[in-house]
PDB file of C-alpha atoms in Angstrom:
ATOM      1  CA  GLN A  82     -56.029  52.310  62.808  1.00  0.00           C
ATOM      2  CA  VAL A  83     -57.550  48.880  62.425  1.00  0.00           C
ATOM      3  CA  GLN A  84     -56.301  45.598  63.828  1.00  0.00           C
ATOM      4  CA  LEU A  85     -57.404  42.232  62.435  1.00  0.00           C
ATOM      5  CA  VAL A  86     -57.061  39.033  64.450  1.00  0.00           C
ATOM      6  CA  GLU A  87     -57.784  35.654  62.853  1.00  0.00           C
ATOM      7  CA  SER A  88     -58.703  32.458  64.637  1.00  0.00           C
ATOM      8  CA  GLY A  89     -60.237  29.087  63.889  1.00  0.00           C
ATOM      9  CA  GLY A  90     -57.480  27.384  61.946  1.00  0.00           C
ATOM     10  CA  GLY A  91     -56.422  23.832  62.677  1.00  0.00           C
ATOM     11  CA  SER A  92     -55.766  20.350  61.322  1.00  0.00           C
ATOM     12  CA  VAL A  93     -58.597  18.373  59.746  1.00  0.00           C
ATOM     13  CA  PRO A  94     -58.891  15.250  57.604  1.00  0.00           C
ATOM     14  CA  VAL A  95     -59.861  15.339  53.951  1.00  0.00           C
ATOM     15  CA  GLY A  96     -63.531  16.250  53.672  1.00  0.00           C
ATOM     16  CA  GLY A  97     -63.523  18.083  56.984  1.00  0.00           C
ATOM     17  CA  SER A  98     -64.789  21.556  57.813  1.00  0.00           C
ATOM     18  CA  LEU A  99     -63.550  24.638  59.609  1.00  0.00           C
ATOM     19  CA  LYS A 100     -64.855  28.120  60.295  1.00  0.00           C
ATOM     20  CA  LEU A 101     -62.309  30.901  60.348  1.00  0.00           C
ATOM     21  CA  SER A 102     -62.988  34.173  62.142  1.00  0.00           C
ATOM     22  CA  CYS A 103     -61.388  37.582  61.735  1.00  0.00           C
ATOM     23  CA  LYS A 104     -62.177  40.005  64.550  1.00  0.00           C
ATOM     24  CA  ALA A 105     -61.664  43.667  63.679  1.00  0.00           C
ATOM     25  CA  TYR A 106     -60.671  46.271  66.246  1.00  0.00           C
ATOM     26  CA  GLY A 107     -60.636  50.016  65.749  1.00  0.00           C
ATOM     27  CA  ALA A 108     -62.319  52.351  63.275  1.00  0.00           C
ATOM     28  CA  THR A 109     -63.942  49.928  60.849  1.00  0.00           C
ATOM     29  CA  TYR A 110     -66.806  52.133  59.626  1.00  0.00           C
ATOM     30  CA  ASN A 111     -64.878  53.028  56.456  1.00  0.00           C
ATOM     31  CA  CYS A 112     -63.792  49.457  55.772  1.00  0.00           C
ATOM     32  CA  HIS A 113     -64.839  47.547  52.688  1.00  0.00           C
ATOM     33  CA  PRO A 114     -64.303  45.366  50.812  1.00  0.00           C
ATOM     34  CA  TRP A 115     -63.047  42.571  53.054  1.00  0.00           C
ATOM     35  CA  ALA A 116     -61.317  39.439  51.875  1.00  0.00           C
ATOM     36  CA  TRP A 117     -59.658  36.172  52.705  1.00  0.00           C
ATOM     37  CA  PHE A 118     -56.339  35.248  51.138  1.00  0.00           C
ATOM     38  CA  ARG A 119     -54.193  32.174  51.544  1.00  0.00           C
ATOM     39  CA  GLN A 120     -50.526  31.436  51.001  1.00  0.00           C
ATOM     40  CA  THR A 121     -48.293  28.375  50.834  1.00  0.00           C
ATOM     41  CA  PRO A 122     -44.471  28.398  50.925  1.00  0.00           C
ATOM     42  CA  GLY A 123     -42.935  29.572  47.674  1.00  0.00           C
ATOM     43  CA  LYS A 124     -46.238  30.797  46.225  1.00  0.00           C
ATOM     44  CA  GLU A 125     -47.864  34.201  45.974  1.00  0.00           C
ATOM     45  CA  ARG A 126     -50.704  35.118  48.274  1.00  0.00           C
ATOM     46  CA  GLU A 127     -53.965  34.033  46.614  1.00  0.00           C
ATOM     47  CA  GLY A 128     -57.262  35.834  47.020  1.00  0.00           C
ATOM     48  CA  ILE A 129     -60.047  33.318  47.551  1.00  0.00           C
ATOM     49  CA  ALA A 130     -63.107  35.184  48.856  1.00  0.00           C
ATOM     50  CA  SER A 131     -64.174  38.800  49.106  1.00  0.00           C
ATOM     51  CA  ILE A 132     -67.255  40.703  50.281  1.00  0.00           C
ATOM     52  CA  ASP A 133     -68.326  44.316  49.982  1.00  0.00           C
ATOM     53  CA  ASN A 134     -70.231  46.404  52.539  1.00  0.00           C
ATOM     54  CA  ASP A 135     -73.513  44.795  51.569  1.00  0.00           C
ATOM     55  CA  VAL A 136     -74.055  41.308  50.159  1.00  0.00           C
ATOM     56  CA  ASP A 137     -71.932  41.161  47.022  1.00  0.00           C
ATOM     57  CA  THR A 138     -69.353  38.393  47.176  1.00  0.00           C
ATOM     58  CA  ALA A 139     -66.676  36.931  44.933  1.00  0.00           C
ATOM     59  CA  TYR A 140     -64.910  33.577  45.071  1.00  0.00           C
ATOM     60  CA  ALA A 141     -61.915  32.023  43.386  1.00  0.00           C
ATOM     61  CA  ASP A 142     -62.822  29.054  41.200  1.00  0.00           C
ATOM     62  CA  SER A 143     -60.732  26.790  43.438  1.00  0.00           C
ATOM     63  CA  VAL A 144     -63.041  27.356  46.433  1.00  0.00           C
ATOM     64  CA  LYS A 145     -66.395  28.189  44.857  1.00  0.00           C
ATOM     65  CA  ASP A 146     -69.229  26.063  46.270  1.00  0.00           C
ATOM     66  CA  ARG A 147     -67.026  24.932  49.186  1.00  0.00           C
ATOM     67  CA  PHE A 148     -66.150  28.176  51.004  1.00  0.00           C
ATOM     68  CA  THR A 149     -68.545  30.901  52.171  1.00  0.00           C
ATOM     69  CA  ILE A 150     -67.553  34.406  53.256  1.00  0.00           C
ATOM     70  CA  SER A 151     -69.795  36.392  55.569  1.00  0.00           C
ATOM     71  CA  ARG A 152     -69.752  39.363  57.947  1.00  0.00           C
ATOM     72  CA  ASP A 153     -71.388  40.068  61.284  1.00  0.00           C
ATOM     73  CA  ASP A 154     -71.200  43.849  61.569  1.00  0.00           C
ATOM     74  CA  ALA A 155     -72.575  43.838  65.112  1.00  0.00           C
ATOM     75  CA  LYS A 156     -69.597  41.724  66.169  1.00  0.00           C
ATOM     76  CA  ASN A 157     -67.102  43.420  63.811  1.00  0.00           C
ATOM     77  CA  THR A 158     -66.184  39.951  62.604  1.00  0.00           C
ATOM     78  CA  LEU A 159     -65.508  38.453  59.185  1.00  0.00           C
ATOM     79  CA  TYR A 160     -65.967  34.719  58.696  1.00  0.00           C
ATOM     80  CA  LEU A 161     -64.926  32.049  56.220  1.00  0.00           C
ATOM     81  CA  GLN A 162     -66.774  28.756  56.349  1.00  0.00           C
ATOM     82  CA  LEU A 163     -64.749  25.969  54.753  1.00  0.00           C
ATOM     83  CA  ILE A 164     -66.301  22.621  53.871  1.00  0.00           C
ATOM     84  CA  ASN A 165     -65.121  19.543  51.984  1.00  0.00           C
ATOM     85  CA  LEU A 166     -61.508  20.505  52.629  1.00  0.00           C
ATOM     86  CA  GLN A 167     -58.822  19.004  50.398  1.00  0.00           C
ATOM     87  CA  PRO A 168     -55.033  18.681  50.836  1.00  0.00           C
ATOM     88  CA  GLU A 169     -54.498  21.548  48.374  1.00  0.00           C
ATOM     89  CA  ASP A 170     -56.378  23.835  50.776  1.00  0.00           C
ATOM     90  CA  THR A 171     -53.485  23.558  53.241  1.00  0.00           C
ATOM     91  CA  ALA A 172     -52.135  27.083  53.691  1.00  0.00           C
ATOM     92  CA  ILE A 173     -51.915  30.053  55.988  1.00  0.00           C
ATOM     93  CA  TYR A 174     -55.156  31.998  55.712  1.00  0.00           C
ATOM     94  CA  TYR A 175     -55.188  35.775  56.076  1.00  0.00           C
ATOM     95  CA  CYS A 176     -58.040  38.236  56.342  1.00  0.00           C
ATOM     96  CA  ALA A 177     -57.723  41.707  54.878  1.00  0.00           C
ATOM     97  CA  ALA A 178     -59.652  44.973  54.835  1.00  0.00           C
ATOM     98  CA  GLN A 179     -59.611  48.100  52.715  1.00  0.00           C
ATOM     99  CA  CYS A 180     -60.156  50.988  55.088  1.00  0.00           C
ATOM    100  CA  ILE A 181     -60.030  54.380  53.400  1.00  0.00           C
ATOM    101  CA  ASN A 182     -61.835  57.668  53.965  1.00  0.00           C
ATOM    102  CA  ARG A 183     -63.837  57.636  50.742  1.00  0.00           C
ATOM    103  CA  ALA A 184     -67.623  57.412  50.858  1.00  0.00           C
ATOM    104  CA  ILE A 185     -68.045  55.478  47.631  1.00  0.00           C
ATOM    105  CA  TRP A 186     -68.912  51.853  47.062  1.00  0.00           C
ATOM    106  CA  ARG A 187     -65.987  49.601  46.353  1.00  0.00           C
ATOM    107  CA  PRO A 188     -66.581  46.102  44.914  1.00  0.00           C
ATOM    108  CA  PRO A 189     -65.118  42.829  46.144  1.00  0.00           C
ATOM    109  CA  THR A 190     -61.601  42.332  44.839  1.00  0.00           C
ATOM    110  CA  PHE A 191     -58.695  39.874  44.984  1.00  0.00           C
ATOM    111  CA  GLU A 192     -56.082  42.580  44.364  1.00  0.00           C
ATOM    112  CA  ALA A 193     -53.848  42.294  47.415  1.00  0.00           C
ATOM    113  CA  SER A 194     -52.542  45.816  46.892  1.00  0.00           C
ATOM    114  CA  SER A 195     -56.082  47.137  47.457  1.00  0.00           C
ATOM    115  CA  TYR A 196     -55.999  46.111  51.120  1.00  0.00           C
ATOM    116  CA  ASN A 197     -54.229  48.217  53.706  1.00  0.00           C
ATOM    117  CA  TYR A 198     -54.914  46.106  56.795  1.00  0.00           C
ATOM    118  CA  TRP A 199     -54.019  42.445  57.252  1.00  0.00           C
ATOM    119  CA  GLY A 200     -54.296  39.880  59.983  1.00  0.00           C
ATOM    120  CA  GLN A 201     -51.419  37.760  61.206  1.00  0.00           C
ATOM    121  CA  GLY A 202     -52.700  34.563  59.583  1.00  0.00           C
ATOM    122  CA  THR A 203     -54.062  31.252  60.807  1.00  0.00           C
ATOM    123  CA  GLN A 204     -52.804  27.844  59.660  1.00  0.00           C
ATOM    124  CA  VAL A 205     -55.148  25.356  58.005  1.00  0.00           C
ATOM    125  CA  THR A 206     -53.770  21.852  57.458  1.00  0.00           C
ATOM    126  CA  VAL A 207     -55.707  19.146  55.625  1.00  0.00           C
ATOM    127  CA  SER A 208     -54.315  15.635  55.894  1.00  0.00           C
ATOM    128  CA  SER A 209     -55.140  12.684  53.681  1.00  0.00           C
TER     129      SER A 209
END
């Protein structure tokens, strides 16, 4: 079992920055890829950044060049650095992990159904 706990959300003005964290607890040695999703009321959950067990990353066009995903394996923590935030970035942000007992490389992906562990979400609000 794996538990994911996000933190770091908040309210910022347009152009502001935040760094979200996702601390993982439990048996994470079989976990990858990892990802950040976001969701606003009435819309589907949107994958915005994903990272494999090495350095390969993927970003949605809407956040490319503004958001950066990274991992600190020693701290069992996934991060999302957000800069130049815009009102359309307002959402609940979720981290996710694919943790399965298969020793093969799995690439970054935005397919929500690929992830079997999710955090509880952290709110990001950008005000103009």
